[in-house]
PDB file of C-alpha atoms in Angstrom:
ATOM      1  CA  LYS A   1      75.197  -8.734 261.994  1.00 65.00           C
ATOM      2  CA  ASN A   2      78.455  -6.777 262.122  1.00 76.00           C
ATOM      3  CA  LYS A   3      80.501 -10.002 262.040  1.00 84.00           C
ATOM      4  CA  GLU A   4      78.525 -11.302 259.067  1.00 85.00           C
ATOM      5  CA  ILE A   5      79.060  -8.078 257.128  1.00 83.00           C
ATOM      6  CA  ASN A   6      82.774  -8.129 257.901  1.00 83.00           C
ATOM      7  CA  LYS A   7      82.961 -11.753 256.733  1.00 87.00           C
ATOM      8  CA  ALA A   8      81.182 -10.825 253.511  1.00 86.00           C
ATOM      9  CA  LEU A   9      83.570  -7.915 252.917  1.00 85.00           C
ATOM     10  CA  GLN A  10      86.567 -10.135 253.576  1.00 87.00           C
ATOM     11  CA  LEU A  11      85.270 -12.798 251.198  1.00 88.00           C
ATOM     12  CA  TYR A  12      84.618 -10.146 248.565  1.00 86.00           C
ATOM     13  CA  SER A  13      88.204  -8.882 248.854  1.00 85.00           C
ATOM     14  CA  GLU A  14      89.618 -12.420 248.655  1.00 88.00           C
ATOM     15  CA  ILE A  15      87.566 -13.194 245.561  1.00 87.00           C
ATOM     16  CA  ASN A  16      88.727  -9.965 243.901  1.00 84.00           C
ATOM     17  CA  GLU A  17      92.356 -10.778 244.702  1.00 86.00           C
ATOM     18  CA  LEU A  18      91.910 -14.097 242.895  1.00 89.00           C
ATOM     19  CA  GLY A  19      90.774 -12.192 239.810  1.00 86.00           C
ATOM     20  CA  ILE A  20      87.152 -13.205 240.155  1.00 85.00           C
ATOM     21  CA  HIS A  21      84.932 -10.134 240.072  1.00 82.00           C
ATOM     22  CA  PRO A  22      81.379 -10.432 241.410  1.00 84.00           C
ATOM     23  CA  ASP A  23      78.634  -8.837 239.359  1.00 85.00           C
ATOM     24  CA  VAL A  24      77.230  -5.383 239.978  1.00 87.00           C
ATOM     25  CA  LYS A  25      74.182  -6.686 241.865  1.00 89.00           C
ATOM     26  CA  THR A  26      76.443  -8.370 244.422  1.00 88.00           C
ATOM     27  CA  VAL A  27      78.483  -5.202 244.878  1.00 87.00           C
ATOM     28  CA  ALA A  28      75.304  -3.135 245.199  1.00 90.00           C
ATOM     29  CA  GLU A  29      73.906  -5.478 247.841  1.00 89.00           C
ATOM     30  CA  LEU A  30      77.126  -5.276 249.848  1.00 89.00           C
ATOM     31  CA  ILE A  31      77.199  -1.474 249.606  1.00 89.00           C
ATOM     32  CA  SER A  32      73.667  -1.154 250.944  1.00 87.00           C
ATOM     33  CA  CYS A  33      74.513  -3.357 253.958  1.00 87.00           C
ATOM     34  CA  VAL A  34      77.863  -2.034 255.171  1.00 87.00           C
ATOM     35  CA  LEU A  35      78.144  -0.200 258.460  1.00 84.00           C
ATOM     36  CA  GLU A  36      80.793   2.412 257.660  1.00 87.00           C
ATOM     37  CA  GLU A  37      81.233   4.977 254.921  1.00 86.00           C
ATOM     38  CA  ARG A  38      84.822   3.881 254.287  1.00 86.00           C
ATOM     39  CA  ASP A  39      83.550   0.395 253.376  1.00 86.00           C
ATOM     40  CA  ILE A  40      81.162   1.931 250.850  1.00 86.00           C
ATOM     41  CA  MET A  41      84.050   3.814 249.281  1.00 84.00           C
ATOM     42  CA  ARG A  42      86.266   0.726 249.246  1.00 83.00           C
ATOM     43  CA  LEU A  43      83.606  -1.346 247.514  1.00 84.00           C
ATOM     44  CA  LEU A  44      83.108   1.371 244.928  1.00 82.00           C
ATOM     45  CA  GLU A  45      86.829   1.523 244.263  1.00 80.00           C
ATOM     46  CA  GLU A  46      86.887  -2.253 243.704  1.00 78.00           C
ATOM     47  CA  ARG A  47      83.720  -2.303 241.594  1.00 77.00           C
ATOM     48  CA  PRO A  48      83.679  -3.666 238.072  1.00 73.00           C
ATOM     49  CA  GLN A  49      84.734  -1.044 235.516  1.00 75.00           C
ATOM     50  CA  ASP A  50      83.106  -0.050 232.220  1.00 78.00           C
ATOM     51  CA  LEU A  51      79.557  -0.293 233.514  1.00 82.00           C
ATOM     52  CA  ASP A  52      76.491   0.763 231.592  1.00 85.00           C
ATOM     53  CA  SER A  53      74.311   3.566 232.948  1.00 83.00           C
ATOM     54  CA  GLU A  54      71.738   1.140 234.384  1.00 89.00           C
ATOM     55  CA  SER A  55      74.439  -0.613 236.435  1.00 89.00           C
ATOM     56  CA  ILE A  56      75.866   2.672 237.637  1.00 87.00           C
ATOM     57  CA  LEU A  57      72.393   3.811 238.698  1.00 90.00           C
ATOM     58  CA  LEU A  58      72.011   0.553 240.629  1.00 92.00           C
ATOM     59  CA  LEU A  59      75.282   1.327 242.431  1.00 90.00           C
ATOM     60  CA  TYR A  60      74.279   4.955 243.090  1.00 89.00           C
ATOM     61  CA  ASN A  61      70.995   3.785 244.622  1.00 94.00           C
ATOM     62  CA  SER A  62      72.830   1.253 246.774  1.00 93.00           C
ATOM     63  CA  VAL A  63      75.147   4.044 247.953  1.00 91.00           C
ATOM     64  CA  LEU A  64      72.098   6.177 248.803  1.00 94.00           C
ATOM     65  CA  LYS A  65      70.634   3.282 250.774  1.00 95.00           C
ATOM     66  CA  GLY A  66      73.967   2.523 252.442  1.00 93.00           C
ATOM     67  CA  LEU A  67      74.493   6.132 253.511  1.00 93.00           C
ATOM     68  CA  VAL A  68      70.963   6.290 254.909  1.00 95.00           C
ATOM     69  CA  ASN A  69      71.445   3.000 256.765  1.00 93.00           C
ATOM     70  CA  ILE A  70      74.536   4.312 258.548  1.00 92.00           C
ATOM     71  CA  GLY A  71      72.816   7.570 259.484  1.00 94.00           C
ATOM     72  CA  LEU A  72      74.313   9.863 256.835  1.00 93.00           C
ATOM     73  CA  VAL A  73      70.955  11.090 255.521  1.00 95.00           C
ATOM     74  CA  ASN A  74      72.249  14.586 254.689  1.00 93.00           C
ATOM     75  CA  LYS A  75      75.130  13.174 252.675  1.00 90.00           C
ATOM     76  CA  ALA A  76      72.752  10.845 250.824  1.00 93.00           C
ATOM     77  CA  HIS A  77      70.448  13.798 250.154  1.00 93.00           C
ATOM     78  CA  CYS A  78      73.395  15.803 248.778  1.00 89.00           C
ATOM     79  CA  LEU A  79      74.368  12.893 246.544  1.00 87.00           C
ATOM     80  CA  LEU A  80      70.857  12.739 245.118  1.00 91.00           C
ATOM     81  CA  ARG A  81      70.892  16.514 244.566  1.00 88.00           C
ATOM     82  CA  SER A  82      74.237  16.086 242.828  1.00 83.00           C
ATOM     83  CA  MET A  83      72.673  13.436 240.573  1.00 83.00           C
ATOM     84  CA  MET A  84      69.982  16.016 239.770  1.00 83.00           C
ATOM     85  CA  HIS A  85      72.733  18.516 238.869  1.00 75.00           C
ATOM     86  CA  ASP A  86      71.606  21.058 241.433  1.00 60.00           C
ATOM     87  CA  GLY A  87      75.125  22.433 241.705  1.00 51.00           C
ATOM     88  CA  LEU A  88      75.271  22.539 245.481  1.00 50.00           C
ATOM     89  CA  GLY A  89      79.020  23.010 245.346  1.00 46.00           C
ATOM     90  CA  ILE A  90      79.499  19.911 247.465  1.00 51.00           C
ATOM     91  CA  ASP A  91      82.483  17.744 246.620  1.00 52.00           C
ATOM     92  CA  LEU A  92      81.393  14.137 246.993  1.00 58.00           C
ATOM     93  CA  ASP A  93      83.983  11.380 246.800  1.00 62.00           C
ATOM     94  CA  VAL A  94      81.378   9.049 245.323  1.00 61.00           C
ATOM     95  CA  ASP A  95      81.023  11.237 242.240  1.00 59.00           C
ATOM     96  CA  LYS A  96      84.770  11.058 241.659  1.00 61.00           C
ATOM     97  CA  LEU A  97      84.645   7.258 241.628  1.00 61.00           C
ATOM     98  CA  PHE A  98      82.180   7.301 238.759  1.00 66.00           C
ATOM     99  CA  GLY A  99      84.382   9.563 236.670  1.00 62.00           C
ATOM    100  CA  GLY A 100      81.825  12.322 236.374  1.00 63.00           C
ATOM    101  CA  GLN A 101      79.484  10.112 234.365  1.00 68.00           C
ATOM    102  CA  THR A 102      76.055  11.720 234.148  1.00 69.00           C
ATOM    103  CA  ILE A 103      73.436   9.563 235.803  1.00 78.00           C
ATOM    104  CA  ARG A 104      69.853  10.679 236.228  1.00 85.00           C
ATOM    105  CA  PRO A 105      68.145   9.491 239.426  1.00 92.00           C
ATOM    106  CA  ASN A 106      65.092   7.271 239.119  1.00 95.00           C
ATOM    107  CA  THR A 107      61.997   6.785 241.238  1.00 96.00           C
ATOM    108  CA  THR A 108      63.855   4.368 243.525  1.00 96.00           C
ATOM    109  CA  SER A 109      66.493   7.036 244.208  1.00 96.00           C
ATOM    110  CA  PHE A 110      63.775   9.417 245.369  1.00 97.00           C
ATOM    111  CA  GLU A 111      61.948   6.758 247.389  1.00 97.00           C
ATOM    112  CA  ILE A 112      65.124   6.084 249.384  1.00 97.00           C
ATOM    113  CA  ILE A 113      65.836   9.726 250.198  1.00 97.00           C
ATOM    114  CA  VAL A 114      62.276  11.009 250.645  1.00 97.00           C
ATOM    115  CA  ASP A 115      61.582   8.229 253.141  1.00 97.00           C
ATOM    116  CA  ALA A 116      64.867   8.907 254.967  1.00 97.00           C
ATOM    117  CA  LEU A 117      64.198  12.642 255.157  1.00 97.00           C
ATOM    118  CA  CYS A 118      60.674  12.055 256.454  1.00 96.00           C
ATOM    119  CA  SER A 119      61.917   9.524 259.011  1.00 95.00           C
ATOM    120  CA  SER A 120      64.528  11.980 260.259  1.00 95.00           C
ATOM    121  CA  GLY A 121      61.969  14.752 260.744  1.00 93.00           C
ATOM    122  CA  LYS A 122      62.840  16.740 257.606  1.00 96.00           C
ATOM    123  CA  LEU A 123      59.377  16.664 256.125  1.00 96.00           C
ATOM    124  CA  ASP A 124      59.669  19.978 254.265  1.00 96.00           C
ATOM    125  CA  ASP A 125      62.929  18.867 252.618  1.00 96.00           C
ATOM    126  CA  ALA A 126      61.254  15.606 251.625  1.00 96.00           C
ATOM    127  CA  LEU A 127      58.247  17.410 250.190  1.00 96.00           C
ATOM    128  CA  GLY A 128      60.532  19.761 248.255  1.00 95.00           C
ATOM    129  CA  LEU A 129      62.448  16.828 246.822  1.00 95.00           C
ATOM    130  CA  PHE A 130      59.157  15.093 246.000  1.00 96.00           C
ATOM    131  CA  ARG A 131      58.060  18.194 244.051  1.00 94.00           C
ATOM    132  CA  ASP A 132      61.463  18.513 242.319  1.00 93.00           C
ATOM    133  CA  MET A 133      60.895  15.177 240.605  1.00 94.00           C
ATOM    134  CA  ASP A 134      58.789  17.032 238.026  1.00 90.00           C
ATOM    135  CA  ARG A 135      61.737  19.249 237.128  1.00 89.00           C
ATOM    136  CA  ILE A 136      63.798  16.272 235.945  1.00 90.00           C
ATOM    137  CA  ASN A 137      60.810  14.373 234.491  1.00 91.00           C
ATOM    138  CA  CYS A 138      60.979  11.565 237.033  1.00 93.00           C
ATOM    139  CA  SER A 139      57.719   9.730 237.671  1.00 93.00           C
ATOM    140  CA  ARG A 140      56.339   9.458 241.164  1.00 94.00           C
ATOM    141  CA  SER A 141      55.228   6.079 242.418  1.00 94.00           C
ATOM    142  CA  VAL A 142      52.249   5.136 244.504  1.00 94.00           C
ATOM    143  CA  ILE A 143      54.791   4.196 247.213  1.00 93.00           C
ATOM    144  CA  LEU A 144      56.119   7.758 247.272  1.00 95.00           C
ATOM    145  CA  TYR A 145      52.636   9.237 247.427  1.00 96.00           C
ATOM    146  CA  ASN A 146      51.593   6.864 250.212  1.00 95.00           C
ATOM    147  CA  ASN A 147      54.736   7.576 252.233  1.00 94.00           C
ATOM    148  CA  MET A 148      54.329  11.337 251.873  1.00 96.00           C
ATOM    149  CA  ILE A 149      50.664  11.150 252.854  1.00 96.00           C
ATOM    150  CA  ASP A 150      51.504   8.955 255.850  1.00 96.00           C
ATOM    151  CA  PHE A 151      54.235  11.266 257.137  1.00 96.00           C
ATOM    152  CA  LEU A 152      52.165  14.410 256.489  1.00 96.00           C
ATOM    153  CA  SER A 153      49.170  12.954 258.307  1.00 96.00           C
ATOM    154  CA  ASN A 154      51.366  11.969 261.262  1.00 95.00           C
ATOM    155  CA  ALA A 155      52.538  15.600 261.372  1.00 95.00           C
ATOM    156  CA  ASP A 156      48.882  16.727 261.332  1.00 96.00           C
ATOM    157  CA  ARG A 157      49.313  18.417 257.931  1.00 96.00           C
ATOM    158  CA  LEU A 158      45.994  17.213 256.615  1.00 96.00           C
ATOM    159  CA  THR A 159      45.467  19.883 253.962  1.00 96.00           C
ATOM    160  CA  GLU A 160      48.644  18.738 252.204  1.00 95.00           C
ATOM    161  CA  CYS A 161      47.502  15.118 252.510  1.00 95.00           C
ATOM    162  CA  TYR A 162      44.253  16.002 250.816  1.00 96.00           C
ATOM    163  CA  GLU A 163      46.121  17.843 248.019  1.00 96.00           C
ATOM    164  CA  LEU A 164      48.283  14.775 247.415  1.00 96.00           C
ATOM    165  CA  LEU A 165      45.228  12.520 247.324  1.00 96.00           C
ATOM    166  CA  ILE A 166      43.658  14.757 244.674  1.00 96.00           C
ATOM    167  CA  GLU A 167      46.925  14.738 242.719  1.00 94.00           C
ATOM    168  CA  MET A 168      47.084  10.942 242.925  1.00 94.00           C
ATOM    169  CA  LYS A 169      43.578  10.712 241.525  1.00 94.00           C
ATOM    170  CA  GLU A 170      44.483  13.113 238.676  1.00 93.00           C
ATOM    171  CA  PHE A 171      47.486  10.947 237.790  1.00 89.00           C
ATOM    172  CA  GLY A 172      45.390   7.787 237.813  1.00 89.00           C
ATOM    173  CA  PHE A 173      46.642   6.141 240.992  1.00 87.00           C
TER     174      PHE A 173
END
């Protein structure tokens, strides 16, 4: 897999040097697959410019996924918090590459990080983030609810599972 990713990165660089710029979806897919943080940063630096907010959100989510995939869950969590404007005082290089453009996270952003936090044993952080979605008016998905219930039940936190099931019913899931 490592060789294939390196080939893809090399091809991407060659195409860019020829003045042919792949679309945002291609860049996002590459970002979510790379194996090192420096490759994520390089791809962001070479990304197409003058993107609309939807395209930038797609790139942010691919960065979240890429950071999680290479084991940098805390950094991905901080990036999401930064997107939420929590003012953690953390200087993230990724934010600099987007020129301080305000991007609000979406449900996919939360799905990526909540799942990663749960998988890395940070269930309380995940639950806090799950609850913080209300603060920025971001809708929860049935996927998020199911993942939270699954991880809470595996941790034998059945009362919280039951509360989430009631909440799901109230929200029409």
